[in-house]
Tab-separated table of C-alpha atoms in Angstrom:
chain	number	residue	atom	x	y	z
T	10	ALA	CA	18.268	19.822	-1.716
T	11	PHE	CA	15.023	20.548	-3.343
T	12	ILE	CA	13.275	17.256	-3.103
T	13	ILE	CA	14.521	16.755	0.406
T	14	TYR	CA	13.506	20.633	1.952
T	15	GLY	CA	11.043	21.711	-0.884
T	16	LEU	CA	9.029	18.412	-1.159
T	17	ARG	CA	9.686	16.907	1.865
T	18	GLU	CA	10.217	19.551	4.288
T	19	GLY	CA	13.255	18.255	5.330
T	20	ARG	CA	12.151	14.969	6.148
T	21	PRO	CA	15.064	11.871	5.533
T	22	LEU	CA	15.240	9.505	3.375
T	23	ASP	CA	16.907	6.560	5.089
T	24	ALA	CA	16.971	3.330	3.691
T	25	LEU	CA	16.431	0.201	6.005
T	26	VAL	CA	17.396	-3.918	5.445
T	27	THR	CA	13.961	-4.849	5.108
T	28	TYR	CA	12.357	-8.258	5.202
T	29	ASN	CA	8.869	-8.547	3.510
T	30	THR	CA	6.923	-12.138	3.694
T	31	TRP	CA	5.843	-12.162	-0.065
T	32	PHE	CA	8.227	-13.999	-1.682
T	33	ALA	CA	8.726	-16.962	0.676
T	34	TYR	CA	4.954	-17.244	1.755
T	35	GLY	CA	2.797	-15.145	-0.699
T	36	VAL	CA	-0.808	-14.553	1.484
T	37	GLN	CA	-0.097	-18.240	3.514
T	38	ILE	CA	0.802	-16.293	6.448
T	39	ASP	CA	-0.341	-16.245	10.019
T	40	GLU	CA	1.123	-15.460	13.546
T	41	ALA	CA	3.054	-18.710	14.193
T	42	SER	CA	4.944	-18.200	10.530
T	43	ILE	CA	5.453	-14.574	10.933
T	44	ARG	CA	6.955	-14.916	14.575
T	45	LYS	CA	9.251	-17.071	13.454
T	46	GLU	CA	10.566	-15.323	10.444
T	47	ILE	CA	10.441	-12.470	12.939
T	48	ASP	CA	12.505	-13.856	15.035
T	49	GLY	CA	15.354	-15.373	11.697
T	50	ALA	CA	14.769	-11.094	10.450
T	51	ALA	CA	15.799	-10.090	13.881
T	52	ALA	CA	18.884	-12.700	13.978
T	53	LEU	CA	20.185	-11.029	10.417
T	54	GLY	CA	20.220	-7.917	11.616
T	55	ALA	CA	17.421	-6.076	9.543
T	56	GLU	CA	15.534	-3.200	10.931
T	57	LEU	CA	12.171	-3.624	8.951
T	58	PHE	CA	9.714	-6.181	9.410
T	59	VAL	CA	7.269	-6.229	6.451
T	60	VAL	CA	3.966	-8.417	6.454
T	61	ASP	CA	2.695	-7.980	3.000
T	62	ALA	CA	-0.756	-9.456	1.495
T	63	GLY	CA	-2.902	-12.120	3.175
T	64	TRP	CA	-3.771	-10.704	6.843
T	65	TYR	CA	-6.929	-9.374	5.573
T	66	ALA	CA	-9.974	-12.168	5.973
T	67	GLY	CA	-10.629	-13.898	2.279
T	68	ALA	CA	-7.446	-13.502	0.926
T	69	GLY	CA	-6.083	-16.787	-0.814
T	70	ARG	CA	-9.455	-18.166	-2.025
T	71	GLY	CA	-8.344	-18.561	-5.112
T	72	GLY	CA	-4.480	-19.719	-4.080
T	73	ALA	CA	-1.278	-18.464	-2.530
T	74	SER	CA	-0.626	-15.948	-5.120
T	75	ASP	CA	-4.730	-14.720	-4.766
T	76	PHE	CA	-3.979	-11.412	-2.920
T	77	SER	CA	-7.293	-9.614	-4.193
T	78	SER	CA	-9.997	-11.845	-3.301
T	79	GLY	CA	-11.217	-9.957	0.096
T	80	LEU	CA	-9.946	-6.565	-0.738
T	81	GLY	CA	-11.753	-3.826	1.053
T	82	THR	CA	-13.191	-5.736	3.971
T	83	TRP	CA	-10.105	-3.881	5.850
T	84	GLN	CA	-10.696	-7.155	8.355
T	85	VAL	CA	-8.081	-9.128	10.216
T	86	ASP	CA	-8.541	-12.426	9.411
T	87	ALA	CA	-9.193	-13.992	12.861
T	88	GLY	CA	-8.852	-17.523	11.745
T	89	ARG	CA	-5.500	-16.988	11.105
T	90	PHE	CA	-4.710	-13.725	13.379
T	91	PRO	CA	-6.797	-14.739	16.431
T	92	ASN	CA	-4.876	-12.299	18.559
T	93	GLY	CA	-4.847	-9.565	16.121
T	94	LEU	CA	-1.663	-7.287	14.257
T	95	LYS	CA	-1.233	-5.067	17.467
T	96	GLN	CA	0.780	-8.283	19.044
T	97	LEU	CA	2.962	-8.460	15.798
T	98	THR	CA	3.929	-4.159	15.972
T	99	ASP	CA	4.645	-5.390	19.673
T	100	TYR	CA	6.527	-8.620	18.958
T	101	ALA	CA	8.877	-7.190	16.551
T	102	HIS	CA	9.032	-3.909	18.370
T	103	GLY	CA	10.659	-6.506	21.527
T	104	ARG	CA	12.931	-8.061	18.490
T	105	GLY	CA	14.292	-4.693	17.713
T	106	LEU	CA	12.397	-4.117	14.521
T	107	LYS	CA	10.010	-1.907	12.676
T	108	PHE	CA	6.904	-3.453	11.859
T	109	GLY	CA	5.372	-2.614	8.845
T	110	LEU	CA	1.917	-3.941	6.645
T	111	TRP	CA	0.954	-4.020	3.101
T	112	VAL	CA	-2.397	-2.007	2.102
T	113	GLU	CA	-3.954	-1.726	-1.306
T	114	PRO	CA	-6.575	0.938	-0.664
T	115	GLU	CA	-7.381	2.210	-4.196
T	116	ARG	CA	-8.450	-1.825	-5.320
T	117	VAL	CA	-11.766	-3.537	-3.660
T	118	ALA	CA	-12.855	-6.960	-4.413
T	119	LEU	CA	-16.247	-7.136	-6.336
T	120	ALA	CA	-17.559	-9.543	-3.638
T	121	THR	CA	-17.115	-7.120	-0.868
T	122	ILE	CA	-19.749	-4.028	-2.311
T	123	ASN	CA	-22.200	-2.453	-1.197
T	124	ARG	CA	-22.371	-3.520	2.548
T	125	ALA	CA	-23.115	-1.394	5.556
T	126	ASP	CA	-19.402	-0.411	5.732
T	127	THR	CA	-17.884	-1.470	2.425
T	128	ALA	CA	-17.117	0.674	-0.369
T	129	GLN	CA	-20.203	1.778	-2.668
T	130	GLU	CA	-20.350	1.083	-6.033
T	131	PRO	CA	-20.795	4.525	-7.396
T	132	TRP	CA	-17.861	5.459	-5.774
T	133	LEU	CA	-15.579	2.567	-8.521
T	134	ALA	CA	-13.606	3.605	-11.309
T	135	ARG	CA	-15.470	2.533	-15.025
T	136	ALA	CA	-14.030	3.205	-18.620
T	137	GLY	CA	-16.827	2.205	-21.482
T	138	GLY	CA	-19.138	1.462	-19.058
T	139	LYS	CA	-16.989	-1.824	-17.367
T	140	TYR	CA	-14.673	-1.801	-14.430
T	141	GLY	CA	-11.775	-3.635	-16.053
T	142	SER	CA	-12.324	-7.010	-14.400
T	143	SER	CA	-14.486	-9.585	-13.112
T	144	ASP	CA	-13.217	-9.523	-9.882
T	145	VAL	CA	-11.983	-6.039	-8.454
T	146	ALA	CA	-12.537	-2.756	-9.596
T	147	GLN	CA	-10.631	0.333	-8.589
T	148	LEU	CA	-11.956	3.201	-6.059
T	149	CYS	CA	-11.617	6.590	-8.461
T	150	PHE	CA	-10.705	9.153	-5.740
T	151	ALA	CA	-12.142	11.805	-7.911
T	152	SER	CA	-15.252	11.002	-5.129
T	153	ALA	CA	-14.749	13.176	-2.064
T	154	ALA	CA	-16.874	9.801	-0.486
T	155	ALA	CA	-14.384	7.091	-1.737
T	156	ARG	CA	-11.476	9.348	-0.368
T	157	GLN	CA	-12.850	10.090	2.782
T	158	TRP	CA	-13.921	6.102	2.743
T	159	VAL	CA	-10.892	4.915	2.296
T	160	LEU	CA	-8.976	7.330	5.091
T	161	ASP	CA	-11.261	6.229	7.766
T	162	ARG	CA	-10.188	2.894	7.112
T	163	ILE	CA	-6.681	3.725	7.025
T	164	THR	CA	-6.762	5.415	10.421
T	165	ARG	CA	-8.700	2.605	12.017
T	166	LEU	CA	-6.255	0.177	11.103
T	167	ILE	CA	-3.116	2.586	12.141
T	168	ASP	CA	-4.582	3.820	15.340
T	169	SER	CA	-5.008	-0.390	16.325
T	170	VAL	CA	-2.099	-1.773	14.898
T	171	GLN	CA	0.066	0.822	15.172
T	172	PRO	CA	3.270	-0.197	12.402
T	173	ASP	CA	5.283	1.789	11.553
T	174	TYR	CA	5.665	1.702	8.303
T	175	LEU	CA	3.081	0.926	5.409
T	176	LYS	CA	3.731	-0.920	1.710
T	177	TRP	CA	0.993	0.774	-0.383
T	178	ASP	CA	0.746	-1.181	-3.038
T	179	ASN	CA	-1.756	-0.737	-6.239
T	180	ASN	CA	-2.091	-3.161	-9.234
T	181	PHE	CA	-4.608	-1.529	-11.327
T	182	TRP	CA	-4.911	1.336	-13.601
T	183	ILE	CA	-7.409	2.788	-15.357
T	184	ASN	CA	-8.885	6.077	-16.618
T	185	CYS	CA	-12.284	7.034	-15.214
T	186	ASP	CA	-14.641	8.030	-17.581
T	187	ARG	CA	-17.550	7.480	-14.902
T	188	THR	CA	-20.142	11.008	-15.372
T	189	GLY	CA	-20.748	12.241	-11.472
T	190	HIS	CA	-17.097	11.761	-10.246
T	191	GLY	CA	-16.020	15.273	-11.102
T	192	HIS	CA	-13.766	15.012	-13.814
T	193	ASP	CA	-14.146	14.359	-17.403
T	194	SER	CA	-14.296	11.488	-19.551
T	195	THR	CA	-10.186	11.440	-20.855
T	196	ASP	CA	-8.978	13.209	-17.385
T	197	GLY	CA	-10.196	10.389	-14.602
T	198	ASN	CA	-6.732	9.117	-14.272
T	199	PHE	CA	-5.326	12.388	-13.342
T	200	THR	CA	-8.023	13.384	-11.078
T	201	HIS	CA	-7.791	10.141	-9.351
T	202	VAL	CA	-4.243	10.721	-8.316
T	203	ASN	CA	-4.810	14.076	-6.970
T	204	GLY	CA	-7.089	13.027	-4.959
T	205	LEU	CA	-4.822	9.770	-3.736
T	206	TYR	CA	-2.234	13.278	-3.190
T	207	GLN	CA	-4.789	14.522	-0.350
T	208	VAL	CA	-5.443	11.361	1.089
T	209	LEU	CA	-1.541	10.669	1.824
T	210	SER	CA	-1.255	14.375	2.379
T	211	ASN	CA	-4.080	14.164	5.136
T	212	LEU	CA	-2.116	10.833	6.524
T	213	ARG	CA	0.977	12.374	6.353
T	214	ALA	CA	-0.453	15.287	8.906
T	215	ARG	CA	-1.512	12.708	11.592
T	216	TYR	CA	1.110	10.182	11.562
T	217	PRO	CA	4.125	12.291	10.699
T	218	LYS	CA	6.631	9.592	12.006
T	219	LEU	CA	4.505	6.757	9.557
T	220	LEU	CA	6.776	5.611	6.239
T	221	ILE	CA	5.294	5.274	3.524
T	222	GLU	CA	5.975	2.748	0.558
T	223	ASN	CA	5.107	3.344	-3.034
T	224	VAL	CA	4.643	0.668	-5.194
T	225	SER	CA	2.716	0.203	-8.344
T	226	GLY	CA	3.187	-2.907	-9.782
T	227	GLY	CA	7.097	-2.076	-10.362
T	228	GLY	CA	7.411	1.422	-10.873
T	229	ASN	CA	4.121	2.929	-12.011
T	230	ARG	CA	3.888	5.417	-9.818
T	231	LEU	CA	6.967	7.040	-9.654
T	232	ASP	CA	6.771	10.852	-9.676
T	233	LEU	CA	8.281	13.546	-7.786
T	234	GLY	CA	4.219	14.007	-6.226
T	235	MET	CA	4.678	10.367	-4.930
T	236	LEU	CA	8.219	11.854	-3.172
T	237	ARG	CA	6.787	14.111	-1.393
T	238	TYR	CA	4.496	11.957	0.727
T	239	SER	CA	6.179	8.715	0.584
T	240	ASP	CA	9.553	7.792	1.528
T	241	THR	CA	10.643	4.473	-0.197
T	242	ALA	CA	9.955	2.914	-3.540
T	243	TRP	CA	9.878	0.205	-5.324
T	244	MET	CA	11.436	-0.141	-8.738
T	245	ASN	CA	10.293	-2.605	-10.537
T	246	ASP	CA	8.712	-6.481	-10.058
T	247	ARG	CA	11.748	-7.968	-12.297
T	248	SER	CA	14.299	-7.701	-9.902
T	249	VAL	CA	16.865	-10.123	-11.203
T	250	PRO	CA	19.293	-10.531	-12.526
T	251	SER	CA	21.046	-8.096	-10.585
T	252	VAL	CA	22.712	-5.977	-13.440
T	253	HIS	CA	19.048	-5.305	-14.184
T	254	VAL	CA	18.483	-3.772	-10.539
T	255	ARG	CA	21.905	-1.879	-10.767
T	256	HIS	CA	20.671	-0.083	-14.610
T	257	MET	CA	17.265	0.726	-12.574
T	258	ILE	CA	18.934	2.566	-10.060
T	259	GLU	CA	21.446	4.563	-12.447
T	260	GLY	CA	18.558	5.770	-14.885
T	261	LEU	CA	16.586	6.191	-11.676
T	262	GLY	CA	19.312	8.738	-9.800
T	263	ARG	CA	19.283	11.055	-12.232
T	264	VAL	CA	16.397	12.476	-10.599
T	265	PHE	CA	15.477	10.535	-7.200
T	266	PRO	CA	17.494	10.354	-4.376
T	267	PRO	CA	18.857	6.483	-4.329
T	268	ALA	CA	18.071	6.327	-1.204
């Protein structure tokens, strides 16, 4: 009751039968394959269809599992989705399904930064003067400019595609010690997560019916703060054997509603 009414202001937690493209396709998705899978998911009685990573320009340059390339462009790959993503939302709705879309707003490919419409280098998190990767970096949400840039890109995407569901992924952890971000050398990650709450709070106010999935490398960001703003959580990337999944549900169920 505390979680539903105290944290979530009465918003229920409804578990949906979900189809996700990742394990079948990786980033190798296009309009034709998605339409085919929507038909199959509808025939099976699924309730939610989620297009996972790979819908944006630049994805897959390093192979079928490379979803880091292209992060930060926020541009639909016109070659694979010539009619955009809104038509897939409409198609899923026509087949009786909710439509979901994967995003990873906190991470950007270094090849995309410092353009007119992309993330700027001063917003990036650093630890010991390094990004933590040679290819990608985390945006430090202690930066108000970084938060606003992300919020603008997400709202533009939502308004364009009109999904029912966002799969909000996070695959990078760094304790930013960079000066000028409004945090000290030891609390960068704590300040970042508080900035994340601000972004999610803004989205919740603007899109009260939008469902948001909390994904963080498999359970790395399961907390009551995220439960206030998100509606389902990915427990662990290790989803087999089934006894392991049941064990996780039993443990997490001590704090989090199993739904």
